[in-house]
Amino acid sequence: MKCKLIISLVILAVPLFSTTLLAQQVTTKELPYLVRSVEAMGMGGAYYGKSDSKYAVFYNPAGITRIKESSVDIIPLTVGLNTNAINNVTTIIGSFLGGNTATDGVASLINVLMRKHTSFGPITFFPAYASNRFTFGFFSSTDVSLIAYNQVVPEVALRIKSDNGFSFGMANTFLKDDALSIGISFKALARANSKLTYTAPALANAINEGTWLDDILSGLVGNGIFSDGLGFGFLASVGAMYNLPILEPVRPRVALSINDVGFTLLGSSVDPVIPTVNVSLAFSPHYRDIVDTDIVIDVVDILFQNKDDTSFFKRFNIGAEVRFINTFIVRVGLHQGYPTVGAGLTFKFFKLNYAFYSEELGAYVGQLKDSRHALELVFRI
Amino acid sequence: MTVRLFFVLTITLLFTPSCGDNLFYFAEDKGANAVEMSAIDIAFIQGNCEYVKQQYEKRYDVNKPFIDEMDRYRYGTAILACTGYDIVSNLSFLLGKIPGNDNNTQIDVFFNLIGVKGELSLSKIVEYRQAYTKVLEQCTDANITNESFTLMCGFASSADTVMAIAFTTISVSGVSTIPATQTGLNESIRKQGGDPVLLLASFMEGYGVADARFLPDITERDAPITEKAIKALQSAFGDTNFVKILKDMNDGLLPNESTPGDSFIFVIANLLGLT
């Protein structure tokens, strides 16, 4: 009988939670990005003093003047995922394909995902033209993350962020020996966010009823262009790089960029675009025309415009890139205090870049590390 | 020479990170107020219950409900997690027990859920009860809107009841420890010539109503829980007065009665969407 009393207390509570989506989402504290470069991630994310690619429009537009060859990237695809993703997704798919019912699948999903952040991203498609005076392109970059938490009342949080738009940047050099580069870039941005938190029964229900896709889509475009999950913006960035007239063999330079200032119209659940001021110190020693190097030290968002995050070391990156005969590339770095490595192959019509890096998801460096792989494949003319 | 020095620095950069997981961890200011509050969010996700519990106990008087509902929810969840409450890790155990519904199994499952294995000592019960009492203090609010919060409070209330019964059992039987199962509870009482059913009635009289907490408490004050809760009560028991329902159930249920509808295992499985 005593059991019945205990049970009755719980029974009273349970019918209330059959298909509940929680209103408040638990989120990690990853610094926000628009579009990330795999080259940059390989060298610790320290790229504001380099920016010698089409990605200059997202880092430092002044870097456009450092682009060595004009090219058109016609099939440029980046795929990233974290180290948990492969195991977790394999287990989940295996559970469903193995003939398990949806409810078994939910149990498997919760167990597999519990406290293990699973992320896919950046998944980027960025066809663009780039020369050492201007660049333009279309970009589409999506990040997906999933985590289960709370061993007492299990919940699963799903976040999708997709940035799509058009970018244009131009830059020029000034002063003697082209010591000063100044660039500017513009971006027309459409951002879609879907943030869902499922309780365990709500997730089971969504899978059983097949409504999970509707949940995601309604979060993104539930009310058309006025959806809470959609946002638009017109953003501008300006940047400068100055070659210091000292230590000539290592060619030091300083860089400054003011990024993503402009007009935004964002739905209430869309992550804001935060303007940032970024500074960089870089060196580019080279050795007998065989080996070229870039060493970059960055502090991003130096004015702490992102007020939700007060950590200095999450903003501090160091990286180095070594190029052998401009074809074989090795990159190393420290991103938010975590080591990164990268490698690349560059040929006339083909480019391949890989990066392994870790992103801090916690409030301070060292609290919650998320290790990730990213691969970029580019066919170009 | 300068160029070579930079190549050495580059190589150094490559190997420096291997000295530690995060090079700047010890330099970071982790004590700043904003950082600590953000860190609670992350610790909650990580299941670092001890950190969440400590932070709230440092910041607030935990014997009074916090103003923010989410803070109360996180603190309560952390306490339950730290006392061993873990549905997810016990999922396979729960599923394995579903076919065999009886009262002994149910209370055994409950002890598994709250992490009590083997013997239950008086000191352990006191420790648990203090923790659950803190959670129930945070649950005392008629206007709770977060449904997961309400569920967590239901668990805390249940856990508190189990601990209260165990405490009473140990006190009456005069031993320092008992097996942490329903059979153990019953046998401990019977060894001393007691009657578990009478003990429970006595306990309910003294504790279940007079010292009611959370659901009984707020219903007694006629405070609205939620419309859904009222409907659920009406639908399940034909009444919305929780205290009356509790008394009716206490009087009406047979000791060994068990149906899927009031099986604790069934309820947990239902919670997880597994039925």
XYZ file of C-alpha atoms in Angstrom, chain B:
275
model
C 69.011 34.027 -38.308
C 65.730 35.775 -37.537
C 63.912 33.593 -40.038
C 65.316 30.433 -38.449
C 64.250 31.705 -35.038
C 60.704 32.008 -36.287
C 60.741 28.494 -37.670
C 61.841 27.309 -34.231
C 58.972 29.265 -32.703
C 56.549 27.651 -35.126
C 57.733 24.188 -34.190
C 57.498 25.131 -30.515
C 53.908 26.199 -31.105
C 53.230 22.781 -32.529
C 54.394 20.950 -29.437
C 53.465 23.359 -26.648
C 49.773 22.335 -26.486
C 50.675 18.752 -25.675
C 51.822 19.988 -22.254
C 48.235 20.333 -21.090
C 44.623 20.006 -22.166
C 44.003 23.724 -22.236
C 47.003 25.982 -22.053
C 45.122 28.912 -20.558
C 42.878 27.099 -18.092
C 44.867 28.235 -15.062
C 45.034 31.817 -16.262
C 41.293 32.169 -16.786
C 39.255 34.141 -14.246
C 36.680 31.532 -13.340
C 35.474 33.342 -10.235
C 33.921 36.336 -11.942
C 30.207 36.582 -11.302
C 29.134 36.475 -14.947
C 31.437 33.552 -15.641
C 30.107 31.614 -12.661
C 26.500 32.096 -13.739
C 27.279 30.985 -17.280
C 29.259 28.083 -15.915
C 26.163 26.857 -14.064
C 24.360 26.448 -17.406
C 27.172 24.323 -18.739
C 27.540 22.318 -15.539
C 23.809 21.588 -15.713
C 24.208 20.209 -19.229
C 27.249 18.196 -18.205
C 25.415 16.684 -15.270
C 27.951 18.197 -12.867
C 25.413 18.237 -10.041
C 27.900 18.993 -7.289
C 29.043 22.218 -8.966
C 25.469 23.404 -9.612
C 24.467 22.596 -6.041
C 27.489 24.369 -4.560
C 27.019 27.485 -6.674
C 23.385 27.906 -5.669
C 24.107 27.185 -2.025
C 26.825 29.812 -2.139
C 24.548 32.409 -3.679
C 21.141 31.869 -2.137
C 19.324 30.828 0.998
C 18.271 27.422 -0.277
C 15.701 27.068 2.484
C 13.599 29.681 0.734
C 12.365 29.430 -2.850
C 14.545 31.325 -5.336
C 12.844 33.999 -7.379
C 13.777 32.525 -10.754
C 11.906 29.350 -11.637
C 14.702 27.974 -13.815
C 17.189 28.430 -10.960
C 14.913 26.434 -8.667
C 14.502 23.744 -11.292
C 18.226 23.402 -11.843
C 19.016 23.371 -8.155
C 16.342 20.747 -7.473
C 17.492 18.607 -10.372
C 21.085 18.851 -9.177
C 20.123 17.700 -5.683
C 18.187 14.731 -7.033
C 21.027 13.848 -9.385
C 23.604 14.138 -6.586
C 21.555 11.847 -4.361
C 21.718 9.307 -7.156
C 18.434 9.801 -8.976
C 19.148 8.628 -12.490
C 16.424 7.468 -14.842
C 18.608 7.306 -17.916
C 21.313 5.044 -16.555
C 18.686 2.723 -15.080
C 16.699 2.521 -18.279
C 17.636 -1.055 -19.152
C 16.955 -2.104 -15.575
C 13.540 -0.474 -15.710
C 12.679 -2.036 -19.047
C 13.759 -5.427 -17.811
C 11.422 -5.142 -14.847
C 8.314 -4.041 -16.727
C 6.821 -7.518 -17.164
C 6.989 -8.242 -13.452
C 4.889 -5.655 -11.726
C 4.494 -6.127 -8.029
C 4.984 -3.911 -5.048
C 8.308 -5.379 -4.027
C 9.694 -4.883 -7.516
C 8.402 -1.349 -7.595
C 10.038 -0.254 -4.376
C 13.227 -2.041 -5.414
C 13.198 -0.101 -8.662
C 12.724 3.069 -6.696
C 15.744 2.342 -4.524
C 17.724 1.677 -7.674
C 16.618 4.979 -9.140
C 17.819 6.919 -6.152
C 21.047 4.995 -6.054
C 20.478 3.169 -2.775
C 21.936 -0.314 -3.061
C 22.447 -2.840 -0.300
C 21.686 -1.489 3.139
C 20.059 1.732 4.153
C 21.510 3.342 7.252
C 20.007 5.999 9.445
C 22.778 8.474 8.672
C 22.236 7.978 4.948
C 18.508 8.581 5.323
C 19.108 11.793 7.240
C 21.456 12.965 4.486
C 18.905 12.164 1.754
C 15.989 13.660 3.618
C 17.828 16.923 4.181
C 18.534 17.116 0.464
C 14.969 16.326 -0.575
C 13.617 18.803 1.950
C 15.657 21.518 0.252
C 14.232 20.528 -3.117
C 10.695 20.571 -1.768
C 11.292 24.048 -0.361
C 12.156 25.109 -3.900
C 9.028 23.364 -5.181
C 6.716 25.323 -2.922
C 5.054 27.607 -5.395
C 1.529 27.451 -6.772
C 2.521 29.176 -9.983
C 5.133 26.817 -11.361
C 4.830 26.952 -15.137
C 7.652 24.668 -16.259
C 6.162 21.203 -16.533
C 9.491 19.405 -16.207
C 9.916 21.320 -12.971
C 6.607 19.992 -11.681
C 7.642 16.476 -12.612
C 10.966 16.833 -10.843
C 9.083 17.993 -7.750
C 6.891 14.907 -8.003
C 10.006 12.749 -7.963
C 11.424 14.639 -4.999
C 8.149 14.274 -3.135
C 8.104 10.533 -3.842
C 11.714 10.152 -2.793
C 11.060 12.106 0.371
C 8.160 9.794 1.190
C 10.279 6.673 0.724
C 12.954 8.115 2.945
C 10.398 9.061 5.575
C 9.000 5.535 5.621
C 12.468 4.051 5.834
C 13.365 6.435 8.644
C 10.254 5.488 10.560
C 10.924 1.806 9.958
C 14.435 2.008 11.284
C 13.308 4.024 14.284
C 10.602 1.516 15.174
C 12.674 -1.610 14.517
C 15.541 -0.310 16.595
C 18.278 -1.429 14.199
C 20.871 0.814 12.604
C 20.503 -0.500 9.061
C 17.920 -2.304 6.959
C 18.023 -3.900 3.486
C 17.118 -1.264 0.943
C 14.102 -3.074 -0.475
C 10.450 -3.162 0.346
C 10.898 -6.708 1.626
C 13.688 -5.412 3.796
C 11.495 -2.668 5.176
C 8.631 -5.052 5.954
C 10.796 -7.737 7.501
C 12.612 -5.245 9.686
C 9.313 -4.156 11.165
C 7.947 -7.687 11.539
C 11.100 -8.883 13.325
C 10.265 -6.413 16.045
C 6.667 -7.612 16.171
C 5.354 -4.596 14.285
C 2.853 -4.395 11.450
C 3.952 -2.593 8.290
C 0.397 -1.667 7.348
C -0.355 -0.143 10.734
C 2.957 1.604 10.686
C 2.146 3.107 7.335
C -1.256 4.269 8.521
C 0.396 5.840 11.505
C 2.999 7.379 9.297
C 0.413 8.803 6.926
C -1.530 10.282 9.741
C 1.507 11.965 11.112
C 3.351 12.774 7.949
C 1.305 12.415 4.810
C -1.342 14.927 5.739
C -0.219 16.910 8.753
C 3.244 17.522 7.338
C 2.213 17.460 3.686
C 4.500 19.049 1.189
C 4.294 20.183 -2.381
C 1.317 18.623 -4.213
C -0.817 17.922 -1.131
C 0.217 21.231 0.330
C -0.660 23.414 -2.593
C -3.875 21.562 -3.320
C -4.917 21.957 0.280
C -4.588 25.683 -0.137
C -6.863 25.440 -3.164
C -4.130 26.977 -5.236
C -4.426 26.064 -8.910
C -1.634 23.764 -10.080
C -2.361 23.913 -13.774
C -5.480 23.305 -15.754
C -3.917 20.116 -17.033
C -3.295 18.920 -13.502
C -6.871 19.583 -12.481
C -8.090 17.680 -15.553
C -5.697 14.839 -14.816
C -6.927 14.573 -11.238
C -10.533 14.729 -12.334
C -9.981 12.178 -15.054
C -7.987 9.730 -12.961
C -9.754 10.005 -9.632
C -13.023 11.818 -10.198
C -11.986 14.530 -7.795
C -9.666 17.500 -7.728
C -8.973 17.560 -4.009
C -5.631 15.861 -3.637
C -5.865 15.273 0.083
C -9.213 13.556 -0.290
C -7.875 11.460 -3.151
C -4.852 10.502 -1.095
C -7.000 9.375 1.809
C -9.349 7.454 -0.484
C -6.449 5.688 -2.138
C -4.891 4.896 1.208
C -8.114 3.365 2.409
C -9.135 1.692 -0.813
C -6.067 0.019 -2.242
C -5.205 -3.533 -1.298
C -1.602 -4.159 -0.204
C -0.736 -6.434 -3.095
C -2.888 -4.842 -5.753
C -0.983 -4.031 -8.883
C -2.135 -2.931 -12.287
C -0.124 -1.365 -15.114
C -1.861 1.951 -14.518
C -0.379 2.433 -11.079
C 2.889 0.619 -11.532
C 5.863 2.806 -10.782
C 7.812 1.118 -13.550
C 4.988 1.741 -15.968
C 4.971 5.396 -15.021
C 8.674 5.805 -15.562
C 8.472 3.977 -18.869
C 5.598 6.233 -19.863
C 7.640 9.253 -18.919
C 10.366 8.132 -21.261
C 7.894 7.485 -24.043
C 8.509 3.766 -23.965
C 4.975 2.502 -23.657
